[in-house]
Amino acid sequence: MTEEAFDVVVVGSCMTDLVSQAPRLPKAGETIHGHKFFIGFGGKGANQCIQAARMGAKTAMVCKVGKDFFGENYIQNFKDNGVSTEFVGQTVDSATGAASIIVNDAGENAIVIVAGANLLLGGEDLRRALPALSHAKVMVCQLEISPDTSLQALRLSHENNVKTIFNPAPAIPDLDPEFYRASDVFCCNESEAELLTGVAVASIEDAGRAGEELLRRGCSSVIITLGSRGCVVLSAQEPSSPSHHVPTKPVTTVDTTGAGDSFIGALAFYMAHFPTMSLEEMARRANQVAGVSVQTIGTQASYPSKKDLPTDLF
Ligand code: ADP
């Protein structure tokens, strides 16, 4: 293993997006001609890791891909972005995670996700990555891999005093209560907050109420992202006035796919590089980074690098 500790270790998913654009979505049994096809790199874990790396964090990804073309391609994508692939496993037992996406001319889509190799990431892989996991400044995980593996990663990080960001996405009902207690920052979007807490989140005040419920469940801090309205930040250390709205600047929005992952990747960078900065200030800056990502098409393709961002964000 490399001698120097990683700033950010992400335990999570990689997905290859296979995107076909067609005039309409095909019916069952039908073959139609589309007008454009492209392959994109996705998966929440990989997206967050790549955004942190582009900001300048020393990053490692702990994940599993297939021993196939898409797996090889994904490993090269990590290398191209300066992410350590020392803990990227390849398996012959399953294919690299893939999302087959059809988008029609009205912008509607039909998507089939096959998580594949992502679901084979397990305890043995975490043990192999322990030297990196136990010395990282920040560990980030989500729910696109087996929830058990994410929980183990959170536990290991906690035991080693590594700061954790947990992104409960895609949200599952009846989340194991230990997820809340093991999260230093529990970061989700409006719909995930709603599904987890049962509080309908339509306004900033609603988000504050949902956040308070998440704090009650044991999180140290909570961030709920609110699209163009920025986010709310809550901390268990401020029980009297726990909820703060952090607005963001209006931008010309082109494609918001992956904005939440850009936000979390940037947040991980700030937590690793500025450990004494307030969470509100980190969220204000992460809003601006994610705000850049919505101004161009694509997921990882739209994520800014340090050189694309104002110097006062560093
Ligand atoms: P998700 O992608 O998980 O649905 P959000 O839509 O809440 O997450 O977006 C995450 C973050 O991205 C927001 O907190 C904000 O910082 C930024 N963002 C998203 N949409 C916009 C937008 N239309 N204008 C400016 N910033 C945005």
Tab-separated table of N, CA and C and ligand atoms in Angstrom, residues 44 167 188-192 224-231 248-253 256-263 283 286-294, ligand 1:
chain	number	residue	atom	x	y	z
A	44	LYS	N	-23.174	5.925	-7.835
A	44	LYS	CA	-23.057	7.010	-6.856
A	44	LYS	C	-21.680	7.049	-6.193
A	167	ASN	N	-24.480	8.507	2.699
A	167	ASN	CA	-25.494	8.990	1.761
A	167	ASN	C	-26.488	7.837	1.543
A	188	CYS	N	-28.513	13.495	2.521
A	188	CYS	CA	-29.467	12.927	1.564
A	188	CYS	C	-30.230	14.048	0.867
A	189	ASN	N	-31.027	13.673	-0.132
A	189	ASN	CA	-31.846	14.691	-0.803
A	189	ASN	C	-33.274	14.676	-0.223
A	190	GLU	N	-34.122	15.527	-0.780
A	190	GLU	CA	-35.487	15.680	-0.228
A	190	GLU	C	-36.272	14.383	-0.213
A	191	SER	N	-36.233	13.644	-1.360
A	191	SER	CA	-37.091	12.457	-1.427
A	191	SER	C	-36.570	11.362	-0.516
A	192	GLU	N	-35.246	11.275	-0.366
A	192	GLU	CA	-34.701	10.271	0.560
A	192	GLU	C	-35.077	10.630	2.007
A	224	ILE	N	-29.560	18.019	4.263
A	224	ILE	CA	-30.570	17.619	3.273
A	224	ILE	C	-30.440	18.591	2.101
A	225	THR	N	-30.117	18.043	0.920
A	225	THR	CA	-29.954	18.908	-0.258
A	225	THR	C	-31.330	19.171	-0.869
A	226	LEU	N	-31.480	20.393	-1.417
A	226	LEU	CA	-32.797	20.848	-1.881
A	226	LEU	C	-32.715	21.413	-3.295
A	227	GLY	N	-31.919	20.793	-4.162
A	227	GLY	CA	-31.820	21.251	-5.548
A	227	GLY	C	-31.422	22.717	-5.630
A	228	SER	N	-32.183	23.496	-6.400
A	228	SER	CA	-31.826	24.916	-6.611
A	228	SER	C	-31.968	25.748	-5.335
A	229	ARG	N	-32.575	25.181	-4.294
A	229	ARG	CA	-32.705	25.927	-3.033
A	229	ARG	C	-31.531	25.673	-2.084
A	230	GLY	N	-30.509	24.939	-2.572
A	230	GLY	CA	-29.335	24.703	-1.738
A	230	GLY	C	-29.522	23.531	-0.803
A	231	CYS	N	-29.386	23.766	0.504
A	231	CYS	CA	-29.520	22.647	1.453
A	231	CYS	C	-29.827	23.179	2.847
A	248	THR	N	-28.190	28.656	-2.336
A	248	THR	CA	-27.158	28.652	-3.367
A	248	THR	C	-27.481	29.684	-4.432
A	249	LYS	N	-26.458	30.033	-5.231
A	249	LYS	CA	-26.665	31.070	-6.253
A	249	LYS	C	-27.465	30.503	-7.419
A	250	PRO	N	-28.378	31.288	-8.007
A	250	PRO	CA	-29.105	30.785	-9.177
A	250	PRO	C	-28.148	30.601	-10.357
A	251	VAL	N	-28.321	29.534	-11.091
A	251	VAL	CA	-27.485	29.268	-12.275
A	251	VAL	C	-28.389	28.825	-13.421
A	252	THR	N	-27.854	28.834	-14.633
A	252	THR	CA	-28.606	28.328	-15.776
A	252	THR	C	-28.488	26.809	-15.763
A	253	THR	N	-29.616	26.142	-15.514
A	253	THR	CA	-29.583	24.692	-15.324
A	253	THR	C	-29.767	23.967	-16.652
A	256	THR	N	-29.312	18.219	-14.299
A	256	THR	CA	-29.005	18.075	-12.861
A	256	THR	C	-28.599	16.648	-12.478
A	257	THR	N	-28.452	15.752	-13.474
A	257	THR	CA	-28.083	14.367	-13.143
A	257	THR	C	-26.755	14.355	-12.374
A	258	GLY	N	-26.766	13.669	-11.240
A	258	GLY	CA	-25.515	13.509	-10.470
A	258	GLY	C	-25.133	14.721	-9.635
A	259	ALA	N	-26.046	15.717	-9.518
A	259	ALA	CA	-25.707	16.920	-8.732
A	259	ALA	C	-25.456	16.560	-7.265
A	260	GLY	N	-26.294	15.670	-6.742
A	260	GLY	CA	-26.145	15.260	-5.343
A	260	GLY	C	-24.789	14.605	-5.102
A	261	ASP	N	-24.324	13.814	-6.057
A	261	ASP	CA	-23.015	13.153	-5.905
A	261	ASP	C	-21.879	14.170	-5.990
A	262	SER	N	-22.044	15.176	-6.842
A	262	SER	CA	-21.038	16.237	-6.924
A	262	SER	C	-20.954	16.952	-5.573
A	263	PHE	N	-22.105	17.238	-4.982
A	263	PHE	CA	-22.167	17.912	-3.676
A	263	PHE	C	-21.415	17.087	-2.628
A	283	ALA	N	-20.869	23.327	3.352
A	283	ALA	CA	-22.080	23.127	2.541
A	283	ALA	C	-22.253	24.277	1.555
A	286	ALA	N	-19.835	23.505	-1.160
A	286	ALA	CA	-20.254	22.320	-1.930
A	286	ALA	C	-21.444	22.673	-2.838
A	287	ASN	N	-22.320	23.579	-2.359
A	287	ASN	CA	-23.425	24.070	-3.194
A	287	ASN	C	-22.869	24.673	-4.483
A	288	GLN	N	-21.810	25.443	-4.346
A	288	GLN	CA	-21.256	26.121	-5.530
A	288	GLN	C	-20.625	25.130	-6.494
A	289	VAL	N	-19.954	24.107	-5.949
A	289	VAL	CA	-19.344	23.089	-6.817
A	289	VAL	C	-20.446	22.335	-7.570
A	290	ALA	N	-21.467	21.880	-6.830
A	290	ALA	CA	-22.570	21.146	-7.473
A	290	ALA	C	-23.321	22.058	-8.443
A	291	GLY	N	-23.359	23.347	-8.125
A	291	GLY	CA	-24.005	24.330	-9.004
A	291	GLY	C	-23.295	24.431	-10.356
A	292	VAL	N	-22.002	24.207	-10.365
A	292	VAL	CA	-21.271	24.188	-11.644
A	292	VAL	C	-21.664	22.932	-12.432
A	293	SER	N	-21.827	21.805	-11.712
A	293	SER	CA	-22.096	20.530	-12.394
A	293	SER	C	-23.450	20.523	-13.124
A	294	VAL	N	-24.397	21.361	-12.684
A	294	VAL	CA	-25.716	21.341	-13.332
A	294	VAL	C	-25.753	22.203	-14.601
B	1	ADP	P1	-29.927	14.928	-6.109
B	1	ADP	O1	-29.058	15.046	-7.306
B	1	ADP	O2	-29.511	13.852	-5.161
B	1	ADP	O3	-31.395	14.895	-6.398
B	1	ADP	P2	-30.251	17.748	-5.386
B	1	ADP	O4	-31.163	17.906	-6.554
B	1	ADP	O5	-30.776	18.147	-4.051
B	1	ADP	O6	-29.676	16.269	-5.239
B	1	ADP	O7	-28.938	18.595	-5.705
B	1	ADP	C1	-27.777	18.517	-4.922
B	1	ADP	C2	-27.114	19.878	-4.867
B	1	ADP	O8	-26.781	20.297	-6.206
B	1	ADP	C3	-27.972	20.989	-4.298
B	1	ADP	O9	-27.879	21.043	-2.891
B	1	ADP	C4	-27.355	22.216	-4.963
B	1	ADP	O10	-26.170	22.566	-4.303
B	1	ADP	C5	-26.972	21.685	-6.351
B	1	ADP	N1	-28.059	21.910	-7.322
B	1	ADP	C6	-28.958	21.010	-7.789
B	1	ADP	N2	-29.820	21.563	-8.667
B	1	ADP	C7	-29.457	22.851	-8.778
B	1	ADP	C8	-29.949	23.962	-9.534
B	1	ADP	N3	-30.989	23.837	-10.352
B	1	ADP	N4	-29.313	25.148	-9.383
B	1	ADP	C9	-28.252	25.293	-8.562
B	1	ADP	N5	-27.742	24.284	-7.827
B	1	ADP	C10	-28.329	23.082	-7.920
